[in-house]
XYZ file of C-alpha atoms in Angstrom:
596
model
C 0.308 20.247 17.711
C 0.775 20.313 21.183
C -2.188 22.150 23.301
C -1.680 22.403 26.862
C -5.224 20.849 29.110
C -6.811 22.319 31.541
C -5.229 19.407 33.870
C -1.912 20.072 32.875
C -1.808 23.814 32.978
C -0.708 23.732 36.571
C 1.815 21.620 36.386
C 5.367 22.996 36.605
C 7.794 24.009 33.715
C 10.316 21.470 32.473
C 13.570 23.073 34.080
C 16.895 23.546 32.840
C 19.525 21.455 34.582
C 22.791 23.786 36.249
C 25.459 23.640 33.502
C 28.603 22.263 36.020
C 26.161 19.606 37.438
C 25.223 18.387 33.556
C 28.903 18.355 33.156
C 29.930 16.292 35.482
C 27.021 14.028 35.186
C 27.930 13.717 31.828
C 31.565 12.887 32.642
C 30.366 10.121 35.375
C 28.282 8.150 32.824
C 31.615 8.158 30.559
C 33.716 7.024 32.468
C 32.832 3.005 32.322
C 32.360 3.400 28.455
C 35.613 5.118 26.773
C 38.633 4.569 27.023
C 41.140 7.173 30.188
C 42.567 8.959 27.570
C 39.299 9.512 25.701
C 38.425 10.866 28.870
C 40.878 13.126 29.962
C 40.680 14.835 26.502
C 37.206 15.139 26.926
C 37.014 16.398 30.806
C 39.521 19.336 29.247
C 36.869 20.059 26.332
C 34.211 20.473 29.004
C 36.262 22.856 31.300
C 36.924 24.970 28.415
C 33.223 24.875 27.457
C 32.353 25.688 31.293
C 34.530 28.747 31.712
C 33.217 31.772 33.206
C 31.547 34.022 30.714
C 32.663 31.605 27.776
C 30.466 29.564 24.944
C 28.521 26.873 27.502
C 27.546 29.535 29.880
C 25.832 31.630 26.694
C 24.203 28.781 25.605
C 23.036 27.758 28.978
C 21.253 31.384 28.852
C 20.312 31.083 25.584
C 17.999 28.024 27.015
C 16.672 29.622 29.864
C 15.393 32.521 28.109
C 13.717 29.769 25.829
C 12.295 28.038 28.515
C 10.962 31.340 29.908
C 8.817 31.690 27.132
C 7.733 28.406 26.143
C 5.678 25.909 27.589
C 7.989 23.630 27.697
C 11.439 23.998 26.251
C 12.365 20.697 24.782
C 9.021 18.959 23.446
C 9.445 21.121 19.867
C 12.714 20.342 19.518
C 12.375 16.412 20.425
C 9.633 15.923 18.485
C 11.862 17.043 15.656
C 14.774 15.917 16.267
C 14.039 12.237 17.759
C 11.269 11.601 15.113
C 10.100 13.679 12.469
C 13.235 14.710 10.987
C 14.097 10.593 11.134
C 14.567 9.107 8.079
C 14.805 5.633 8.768
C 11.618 3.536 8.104
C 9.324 3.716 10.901
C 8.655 0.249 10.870
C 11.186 -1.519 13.243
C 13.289 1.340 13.937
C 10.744 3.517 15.537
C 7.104 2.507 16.124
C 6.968 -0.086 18.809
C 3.912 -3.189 18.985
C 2.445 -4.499 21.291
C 1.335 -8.172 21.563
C -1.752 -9.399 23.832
C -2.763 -12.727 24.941
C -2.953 -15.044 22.094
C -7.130 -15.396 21.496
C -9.158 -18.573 21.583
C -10.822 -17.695 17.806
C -9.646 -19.413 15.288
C -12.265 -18.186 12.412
C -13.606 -14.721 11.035
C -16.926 -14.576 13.102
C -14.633 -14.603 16.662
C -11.874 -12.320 14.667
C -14.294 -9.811 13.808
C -16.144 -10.065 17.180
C -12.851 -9.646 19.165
C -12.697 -6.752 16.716
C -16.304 -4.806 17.232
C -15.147 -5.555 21.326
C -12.470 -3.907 20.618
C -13.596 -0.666 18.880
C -16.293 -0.218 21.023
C -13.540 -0.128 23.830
C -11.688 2.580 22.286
C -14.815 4.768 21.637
C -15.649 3.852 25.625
C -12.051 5.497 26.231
C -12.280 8.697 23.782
C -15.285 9.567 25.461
C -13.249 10.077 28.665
C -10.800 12.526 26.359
C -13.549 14.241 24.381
C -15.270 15.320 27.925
C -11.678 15.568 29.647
C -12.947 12.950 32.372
C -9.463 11.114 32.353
C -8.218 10.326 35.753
C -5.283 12.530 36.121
C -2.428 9.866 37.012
C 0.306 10.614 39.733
C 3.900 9.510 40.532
C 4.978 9.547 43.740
C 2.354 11.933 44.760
C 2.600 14.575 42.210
C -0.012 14.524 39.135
C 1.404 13.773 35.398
C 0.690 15.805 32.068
C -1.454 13.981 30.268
C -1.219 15.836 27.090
C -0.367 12.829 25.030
C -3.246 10.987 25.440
C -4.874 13.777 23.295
C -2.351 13.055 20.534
C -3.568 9.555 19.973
C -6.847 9.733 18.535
C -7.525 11.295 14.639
C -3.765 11.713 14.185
C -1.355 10.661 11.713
C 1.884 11.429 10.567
C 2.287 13.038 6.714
C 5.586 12.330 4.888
C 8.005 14.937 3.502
C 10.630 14.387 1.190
C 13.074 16.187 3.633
C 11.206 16.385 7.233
C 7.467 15.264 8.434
C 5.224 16.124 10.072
C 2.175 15.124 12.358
C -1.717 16.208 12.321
C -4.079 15.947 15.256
C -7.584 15.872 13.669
C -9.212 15.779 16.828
C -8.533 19.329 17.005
C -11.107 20.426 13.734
C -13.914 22.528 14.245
C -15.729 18.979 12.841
C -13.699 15.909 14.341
C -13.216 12.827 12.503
C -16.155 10.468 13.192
C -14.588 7.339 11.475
C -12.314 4.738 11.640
C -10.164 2.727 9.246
C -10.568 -0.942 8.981
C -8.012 -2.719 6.222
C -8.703 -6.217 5.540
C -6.783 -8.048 1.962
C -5.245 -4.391 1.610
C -8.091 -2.667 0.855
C -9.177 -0.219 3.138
C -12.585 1.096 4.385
C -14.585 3.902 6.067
C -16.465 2.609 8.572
C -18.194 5.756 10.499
C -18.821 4.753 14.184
C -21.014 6.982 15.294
C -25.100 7.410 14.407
C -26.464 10.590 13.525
C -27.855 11.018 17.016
C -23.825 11.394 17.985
C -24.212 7.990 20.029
C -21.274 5.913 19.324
C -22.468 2.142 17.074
C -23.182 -0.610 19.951
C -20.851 -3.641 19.489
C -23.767 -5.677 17.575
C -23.719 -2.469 14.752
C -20.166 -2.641 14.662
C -20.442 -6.418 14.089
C -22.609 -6.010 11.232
C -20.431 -3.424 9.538
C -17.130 -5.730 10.060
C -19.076 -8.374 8.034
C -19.714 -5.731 5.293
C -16.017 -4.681 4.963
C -14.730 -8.576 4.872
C -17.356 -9.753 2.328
C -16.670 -6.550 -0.029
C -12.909 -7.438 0.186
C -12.733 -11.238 -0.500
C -10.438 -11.011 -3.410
C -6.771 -11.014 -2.320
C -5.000 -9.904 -5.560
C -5.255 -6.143 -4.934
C -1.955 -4.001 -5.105
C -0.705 -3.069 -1.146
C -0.436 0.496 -1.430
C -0.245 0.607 2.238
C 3.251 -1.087 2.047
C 4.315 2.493 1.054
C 4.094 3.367 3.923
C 7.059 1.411 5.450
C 9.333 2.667 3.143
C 12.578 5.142 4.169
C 11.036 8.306 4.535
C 12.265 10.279 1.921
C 11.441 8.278 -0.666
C 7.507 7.442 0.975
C 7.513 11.281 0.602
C 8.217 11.503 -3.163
C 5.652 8.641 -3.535
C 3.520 10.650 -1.432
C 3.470 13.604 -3.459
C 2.809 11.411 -6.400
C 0.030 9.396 -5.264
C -1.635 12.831 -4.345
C -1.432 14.499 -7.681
C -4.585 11.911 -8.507
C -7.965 13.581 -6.625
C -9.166 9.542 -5.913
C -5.944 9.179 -4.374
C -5.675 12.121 -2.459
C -9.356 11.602 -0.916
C -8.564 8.650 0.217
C -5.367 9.023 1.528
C -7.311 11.738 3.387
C -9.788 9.550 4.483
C -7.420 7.368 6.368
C -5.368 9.770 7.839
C -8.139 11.347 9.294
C -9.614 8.457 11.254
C -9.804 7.955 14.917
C -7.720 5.146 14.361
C -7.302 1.702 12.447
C -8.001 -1.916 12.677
C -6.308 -4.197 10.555
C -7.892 -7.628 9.924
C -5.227 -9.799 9.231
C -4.694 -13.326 7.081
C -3.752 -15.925 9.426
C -0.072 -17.098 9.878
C 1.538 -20.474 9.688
C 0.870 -22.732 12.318
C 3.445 -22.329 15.870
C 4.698 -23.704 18.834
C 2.861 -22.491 21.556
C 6.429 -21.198 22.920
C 7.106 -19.607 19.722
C 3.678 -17.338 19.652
C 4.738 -14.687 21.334
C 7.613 -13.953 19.396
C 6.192 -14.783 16.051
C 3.303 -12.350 17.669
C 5.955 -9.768 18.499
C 7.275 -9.411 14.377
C 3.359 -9.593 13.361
C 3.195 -6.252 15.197
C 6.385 -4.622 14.317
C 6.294 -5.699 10.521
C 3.253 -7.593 9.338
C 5.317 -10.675 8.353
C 6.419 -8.981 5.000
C 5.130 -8.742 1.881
C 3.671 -12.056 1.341
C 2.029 -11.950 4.343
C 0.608 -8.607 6.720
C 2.744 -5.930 5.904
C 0.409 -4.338 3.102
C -2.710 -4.453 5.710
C -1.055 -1.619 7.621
C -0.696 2.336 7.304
C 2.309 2.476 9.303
C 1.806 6.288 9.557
C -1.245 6.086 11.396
C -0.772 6.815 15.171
C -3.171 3.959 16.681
C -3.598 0.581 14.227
C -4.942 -2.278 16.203
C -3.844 -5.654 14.692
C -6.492 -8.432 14.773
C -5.402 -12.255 13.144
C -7.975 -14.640 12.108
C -5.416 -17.312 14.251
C -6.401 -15.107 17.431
C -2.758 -13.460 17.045
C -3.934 -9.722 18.403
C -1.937 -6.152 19.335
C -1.558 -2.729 18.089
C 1.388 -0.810 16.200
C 1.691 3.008 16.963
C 3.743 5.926 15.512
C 5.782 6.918 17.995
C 6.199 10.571 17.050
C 2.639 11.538 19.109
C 3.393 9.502 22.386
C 5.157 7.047 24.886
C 4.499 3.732 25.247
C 2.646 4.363 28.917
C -1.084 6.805 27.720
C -0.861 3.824 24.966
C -0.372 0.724 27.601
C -3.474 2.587 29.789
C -5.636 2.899 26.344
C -5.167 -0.964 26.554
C -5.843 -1.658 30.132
C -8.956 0.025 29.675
C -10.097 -1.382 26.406
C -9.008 -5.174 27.727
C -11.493 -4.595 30.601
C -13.876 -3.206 28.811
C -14.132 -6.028 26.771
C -14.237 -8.685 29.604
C -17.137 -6.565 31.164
C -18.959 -5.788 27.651
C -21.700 -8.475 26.244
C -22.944 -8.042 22.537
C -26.523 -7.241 23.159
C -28.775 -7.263 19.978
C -29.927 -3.948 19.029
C -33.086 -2.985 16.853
C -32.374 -2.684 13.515
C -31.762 0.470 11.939
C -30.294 0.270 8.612
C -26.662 1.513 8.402
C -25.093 2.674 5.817
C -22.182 0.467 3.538
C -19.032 1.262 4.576
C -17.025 3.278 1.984
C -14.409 1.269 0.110
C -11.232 3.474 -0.750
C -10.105 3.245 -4.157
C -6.723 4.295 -5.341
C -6.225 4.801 -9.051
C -2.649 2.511 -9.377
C -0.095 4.088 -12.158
C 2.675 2.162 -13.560
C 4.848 4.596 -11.115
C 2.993 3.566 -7.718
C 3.104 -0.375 -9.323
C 7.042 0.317 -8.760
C 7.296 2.430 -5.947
C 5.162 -0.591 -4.509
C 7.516 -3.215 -5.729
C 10.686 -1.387 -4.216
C 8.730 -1.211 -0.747
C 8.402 -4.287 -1.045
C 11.561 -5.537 -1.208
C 12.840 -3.176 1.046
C 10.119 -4.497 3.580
C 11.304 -8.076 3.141
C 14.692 -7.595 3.530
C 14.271 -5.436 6.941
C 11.830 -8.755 8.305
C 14.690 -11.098 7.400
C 17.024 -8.876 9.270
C 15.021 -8.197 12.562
C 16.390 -10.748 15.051
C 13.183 -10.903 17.914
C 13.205 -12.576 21.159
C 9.642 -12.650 23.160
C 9.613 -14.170 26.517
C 8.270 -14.645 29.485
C 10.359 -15.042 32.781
C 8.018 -17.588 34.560
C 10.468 -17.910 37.938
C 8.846 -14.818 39.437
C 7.728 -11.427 39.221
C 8.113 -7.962 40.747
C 6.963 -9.677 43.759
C 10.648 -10.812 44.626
C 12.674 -7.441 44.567
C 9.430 -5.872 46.626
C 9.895 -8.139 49.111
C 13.757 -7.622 49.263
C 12.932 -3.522 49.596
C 14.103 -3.009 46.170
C 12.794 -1.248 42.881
C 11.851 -3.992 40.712
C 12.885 -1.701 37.410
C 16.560 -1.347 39.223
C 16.533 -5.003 40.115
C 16.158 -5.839 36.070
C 18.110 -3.030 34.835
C 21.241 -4.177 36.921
C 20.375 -7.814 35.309
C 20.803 -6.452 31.820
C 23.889 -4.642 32.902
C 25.395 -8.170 34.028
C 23.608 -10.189 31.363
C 25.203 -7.934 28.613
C 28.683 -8.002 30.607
C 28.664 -11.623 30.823
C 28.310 -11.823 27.362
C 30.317 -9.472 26.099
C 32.880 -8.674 28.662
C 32.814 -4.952 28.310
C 30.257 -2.262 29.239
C 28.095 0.042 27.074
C 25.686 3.128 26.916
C 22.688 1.871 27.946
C 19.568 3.818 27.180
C 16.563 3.715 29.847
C 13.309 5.777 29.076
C 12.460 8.408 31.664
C 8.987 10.180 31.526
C 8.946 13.970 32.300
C 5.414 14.150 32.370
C 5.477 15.809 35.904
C 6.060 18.940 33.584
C 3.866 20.151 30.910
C 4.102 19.089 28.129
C 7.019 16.843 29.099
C 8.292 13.558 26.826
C 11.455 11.586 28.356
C 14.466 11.824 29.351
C 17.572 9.143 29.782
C 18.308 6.998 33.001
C 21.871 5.769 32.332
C 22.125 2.713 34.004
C 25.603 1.592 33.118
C 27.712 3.679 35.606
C 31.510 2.753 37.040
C 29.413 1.491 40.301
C 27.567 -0.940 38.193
C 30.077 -2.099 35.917
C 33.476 -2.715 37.106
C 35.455 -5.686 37.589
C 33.117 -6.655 40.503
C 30.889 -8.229 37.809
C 33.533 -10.635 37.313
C 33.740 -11.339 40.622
C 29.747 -11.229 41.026
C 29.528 -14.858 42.169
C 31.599 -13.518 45.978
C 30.474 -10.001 45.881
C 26.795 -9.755 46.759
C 27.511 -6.430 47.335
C 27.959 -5.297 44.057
C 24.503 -6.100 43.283
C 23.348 -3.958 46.117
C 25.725 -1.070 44.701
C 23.984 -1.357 41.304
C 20.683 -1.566 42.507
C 21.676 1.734 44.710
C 23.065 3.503 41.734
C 20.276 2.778 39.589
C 17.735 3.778 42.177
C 19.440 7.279 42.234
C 19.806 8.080 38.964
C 15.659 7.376 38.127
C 14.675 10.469 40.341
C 16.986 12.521 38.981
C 16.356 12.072 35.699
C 11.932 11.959 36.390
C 12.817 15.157 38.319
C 14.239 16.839 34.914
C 17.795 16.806 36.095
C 19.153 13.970 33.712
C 22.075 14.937 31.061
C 21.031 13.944 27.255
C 17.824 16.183 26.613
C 19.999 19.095 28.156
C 23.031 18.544 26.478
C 20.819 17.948 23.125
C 19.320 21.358 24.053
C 22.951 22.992 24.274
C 23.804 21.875 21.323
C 20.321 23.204 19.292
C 20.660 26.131 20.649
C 24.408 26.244 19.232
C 22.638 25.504 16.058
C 19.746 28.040 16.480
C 22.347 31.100 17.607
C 24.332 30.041 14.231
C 27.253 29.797 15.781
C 30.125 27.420 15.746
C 29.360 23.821 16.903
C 31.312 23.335 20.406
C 34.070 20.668 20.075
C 32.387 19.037 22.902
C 29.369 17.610 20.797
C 32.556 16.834 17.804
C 33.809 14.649 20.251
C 34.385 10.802 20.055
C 33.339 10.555 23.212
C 30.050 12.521 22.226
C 29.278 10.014 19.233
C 30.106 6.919 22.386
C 27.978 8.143 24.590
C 24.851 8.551 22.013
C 25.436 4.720 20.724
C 23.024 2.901 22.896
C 23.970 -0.714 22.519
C 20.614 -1.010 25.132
C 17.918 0.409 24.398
C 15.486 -0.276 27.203
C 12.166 0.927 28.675
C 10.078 -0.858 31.075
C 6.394 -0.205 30.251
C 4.202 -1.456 32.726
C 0.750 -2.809 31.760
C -2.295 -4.441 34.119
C -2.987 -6.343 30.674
C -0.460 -9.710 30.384
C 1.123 -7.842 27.426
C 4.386 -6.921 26.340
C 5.848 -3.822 24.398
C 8.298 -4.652 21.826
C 10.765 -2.219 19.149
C 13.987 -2.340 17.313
C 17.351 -1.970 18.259
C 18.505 1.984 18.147
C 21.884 1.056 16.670
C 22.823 -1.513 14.164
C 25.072 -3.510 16.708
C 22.211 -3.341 19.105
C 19.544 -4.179 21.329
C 16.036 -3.161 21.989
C 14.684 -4.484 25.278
C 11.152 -3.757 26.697
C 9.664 -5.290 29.730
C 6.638 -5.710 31.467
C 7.172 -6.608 35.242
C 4.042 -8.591 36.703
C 3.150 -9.847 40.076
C 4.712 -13.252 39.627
C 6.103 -13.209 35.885
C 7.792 -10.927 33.817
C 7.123 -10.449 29.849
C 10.360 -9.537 27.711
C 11.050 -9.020 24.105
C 14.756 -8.257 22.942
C 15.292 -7.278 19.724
C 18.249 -7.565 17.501
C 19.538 -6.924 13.540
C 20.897 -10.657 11.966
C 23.065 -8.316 9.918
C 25.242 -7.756 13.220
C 27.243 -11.231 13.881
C 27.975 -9.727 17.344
C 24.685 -9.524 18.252
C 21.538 -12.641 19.697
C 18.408 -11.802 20.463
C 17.762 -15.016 22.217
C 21.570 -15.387 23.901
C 20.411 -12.274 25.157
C 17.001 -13.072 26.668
C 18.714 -16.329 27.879
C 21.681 -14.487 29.610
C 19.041 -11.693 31.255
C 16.588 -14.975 32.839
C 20.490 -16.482 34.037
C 21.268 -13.177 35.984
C 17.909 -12.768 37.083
C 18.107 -15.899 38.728
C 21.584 -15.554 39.692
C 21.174 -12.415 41.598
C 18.039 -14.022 42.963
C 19.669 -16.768 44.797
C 23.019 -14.432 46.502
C 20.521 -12.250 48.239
C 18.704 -15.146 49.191
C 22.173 -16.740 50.441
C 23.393 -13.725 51.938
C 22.279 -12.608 55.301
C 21.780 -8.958 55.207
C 24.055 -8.570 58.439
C 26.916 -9.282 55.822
C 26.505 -6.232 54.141
């Protein structure tokens, strides 16, 4: 799947950390989260597994030879490992949404306007990847793979009954010149290009839209894309199923081809104006369930852009092709493009009707339906969502204190999640490795014995602790953008344990092994020029799932929980993270930096 660009091909290789250093990384980031005589066993399991000539230091070879002759040693592997060989439902537990400004329409002719905008901005931005005209981005000085942006487009992930797997279309001798537009669960062709090559102008597009809504009207139709939010296993044995019929399997084809997919959804009940963006947030992630959204998707689809007749607008994508970040620039650029782009009335040349899809429903599907259903429902009940937005002030105020505003929240969390729970955890920050080729992420561990001791409690006299968090945090994002963090090696140790077929080390059978890999937090900041906000489930089933979106003078949050967990509040959360914000706020304002 993955090809390497031009741009990136002189980029660097993803490295492989030193084995002692990993270790004792690895024992650092412990330390606050299991108990000292969890630790001590485990700091004698890792100087066994370090000994000269003895099973780390044959592994650690093992993984240099790999990454000798690969382009990048980890991407297989992750891709793998973190996602296709997943079973949990995508929905919730892996793709994340993303919500944008509510929109002023409140009827079908200003939905499916917003809509042709919108398509006509994504076409605007895979012209810039079909020519490779994409501004190379940079960190710090030093240029970024941007490999995934060329997973995004014409992709789609297939289901196995055992494993999946993920096709890039784009990379046919004859690419995909359609889209996918769902509206009432019934799903359409709609080609977007004329037979000149030039893409439809936002006026043809219009026309089309119409088409597709007044050929779907009726709203009884069965929501075979609901299948696709099923656990993955069993969407697989449907899969293979629905296939065995040659209507099906066309149309199946059809879909998972396409560039990408708009979804034209029914509106919602009426809300509160400070209950949008969360209610916005679950349209996203789940569609609302199965009386509502959740059948106008095809979850597997890597791009779907959500579009509500109440103005309520986003996108879902499968997470298996991409980070949040070539996905959050794809928006940027599609939000201006629409500010900038007028519908201009075009002569008329007569287009063709869009192709309906037709699937030929068995008494089989009917109840493979009805089970995904149900499952569907009962996963919206339990997803516990917080959206917010931190109005007091933006990334303006740690700037203008010399700090990193993505430290100066992460050390919040730390203290908002102490506060409330009077204990640490493993806390779970996405790092991007794209200064490599090919590269994914990596983990910035925020929770370290610096930032959480017993100086929280004492957080209201020592200013200084917040200064020592911020410190620590600010360290530990280099390393781990620099390819020197500890999970994706230690992960690699242990495949390559797996891949030499040789026993597992004790050190990945250790408790503290399973502790360390149960993020309570699962975080990532995903900044956006576009007043949006990323949102996704918690990782764990006594978790969190936190994304922000630091602006100039506001920050957007969404924390997610499971109601199933009693332990856990999605909105005690979000309220304890805008209390520590402000807290920590007002003791560097009351402390004169001399003090320090």
């Amino acid at each position: 799947m993955n090809v390497v660009l031009r741009s990136s091909s002189g980029l660097p290789k993803l490295p492989v950390p030193p084995l002692q250093q990993t270790c004792e990384r690895y024992l650092a980031a412990l330390t606050p989260i299991v108990d000292p005589e969890e630790l001590n066993h485990t700091w004698q399991l890792l100087e066994e597994f370090q000994k000269p000539g003895g099973v780390g230091e044959r592994l650690q070879k093992g993984l240099e030879q790999r990454a000798k002759k690969m382009e990048n040693w980890l991407s297989d592997w992750w891709l793998q490992t973190a996602y296709l060989d997943y079973r949990m439902p995508v929905v919730v537990h892996s793709s994340p949404g993303v919500v944008l400004p509510s929109m002023e329409f409140s009827d079908r002719q200003g939905q499916m306007r917003y809509a042709a905008k919108l398509i006509a901005g994504v076409l605007d931005f895979k012209s810039m990847i079909d020519n490779e005209t994409l501004p190379v981005e940079y960190l710090g000085g030093k240029s970024l793979c941007m490999n995934q942006y060329y997973q995004v487009l014409s992709s789609c992930r297939i289901p196995g009954t055992k494993r999946d797997n993920v096709v890039n279309y784009a990379l046919d001798k004859r690419p995909p010149t359609h889209i996918t537009v769902v509206h009432n669960f019934q799903f359409f062709v709609l080609d977007v290009y004329n037979s000149d090559g030039m893409p439809l102008t936002v006026d043809q597009i219009y026309i089309q839209l119409e088409k597709i809504w007044n050929s779907s009207l009726q709203t009884n139709k069965e929501p075979i894309g609901i299948l696709t939010s099923n656990h993955r296993n069993s969407w697989g044995k449907a899969y293979n199923n629905i296939i065995k019929d040659k209507t099906n399997k066309e149309s199946v084809r059809a879909i998972q081809k396409s560039i990408f997919t708009v979804c034209l959804d029914a509106p919602l009940p009426c809300a509160s104006d400070d209950m949008y963006r969360t209610r916005a947030g679950v349209q996203m992630l789940h569609g609302g369930g199965s009386r509502w959204n959740s059948g106008n998707r095809w979850f597997d689809k890597t791009l779907q852009f959500i579009i509500g007749e109440d103005g309520t607008c986003g996108l879902i994508y499968e997470h298996a092709p991409a980070e949040g970040p070539p996905i959050v620039s794809l928006i940027d650029h599609v939000v201006q493009y629409m500010k900038s782009s007028e519908m201009v009335r075009t002569p008329m040349v007569p287009l063709r009707m869009p192709q309906k899809l037709r699937f030929n429903i068995t008494p089989e599907i009917k109840k493979d339906i009805e089970e995904a259903k149900q499952n569907m429902n009962i996963m919206v009940h339990d997803l516990d969502m917080k959206v917010s937005v931190f109005s007091h002030f933006g990334k303006d105020f740690p700037k203008s204190q010399k700090m990193s505003p993505d430290a100066f929240i992460q050390v919040a969390l730390q203290l908002a999640y102490y506060r409330f729970y009077k204990r640490c955890c493993p806390t779970y920050e996405s790092a991007s490795l794209r200064m490599f080729r090919l590269g994914r992420t990596d983990t910035i561990r925020s929770t370290s014995i610096d930032s959480n001791t017993e100086k929280v409690a004492l957080l209201d006299k020592a200013v200084k602790y917040v200064y020592q968090s911020l410190l620590v945090c600010t360290k530990y994002i280099p390393q781990a953008i620099r390819g020197q963090a500890i999970d994706r090696h230690l992960l690699g140790l242990k495949l390559q344990a797996i891949e030499d077929l040789a026993a597992l080390p004790e050190i990945f059978m250790d408790t503290s092994y399973a502790v360390a890999l149960h993020f309570n937090l699962s975080t990532s900041q995903v900044p956006a020029k576009t007043d949006c906000v990323m949102c996704f489930g918690p990782v764990v089933p006594d978790g969190y799932g936190v994304c922000y979106n630091p602006m100039d003078a506001h920050i957007n949050f969404s924390v997610s929980a499971f109601n199933s967990c009693q332990d856990t509040n999605a909105a005690r959360l979000a309220q304890a993270l805008e209390d520590a914000l402000l807290d920590m706020k007002t003791l560097l304002e009351q402390t004169p930096k001399a003090k320090l």
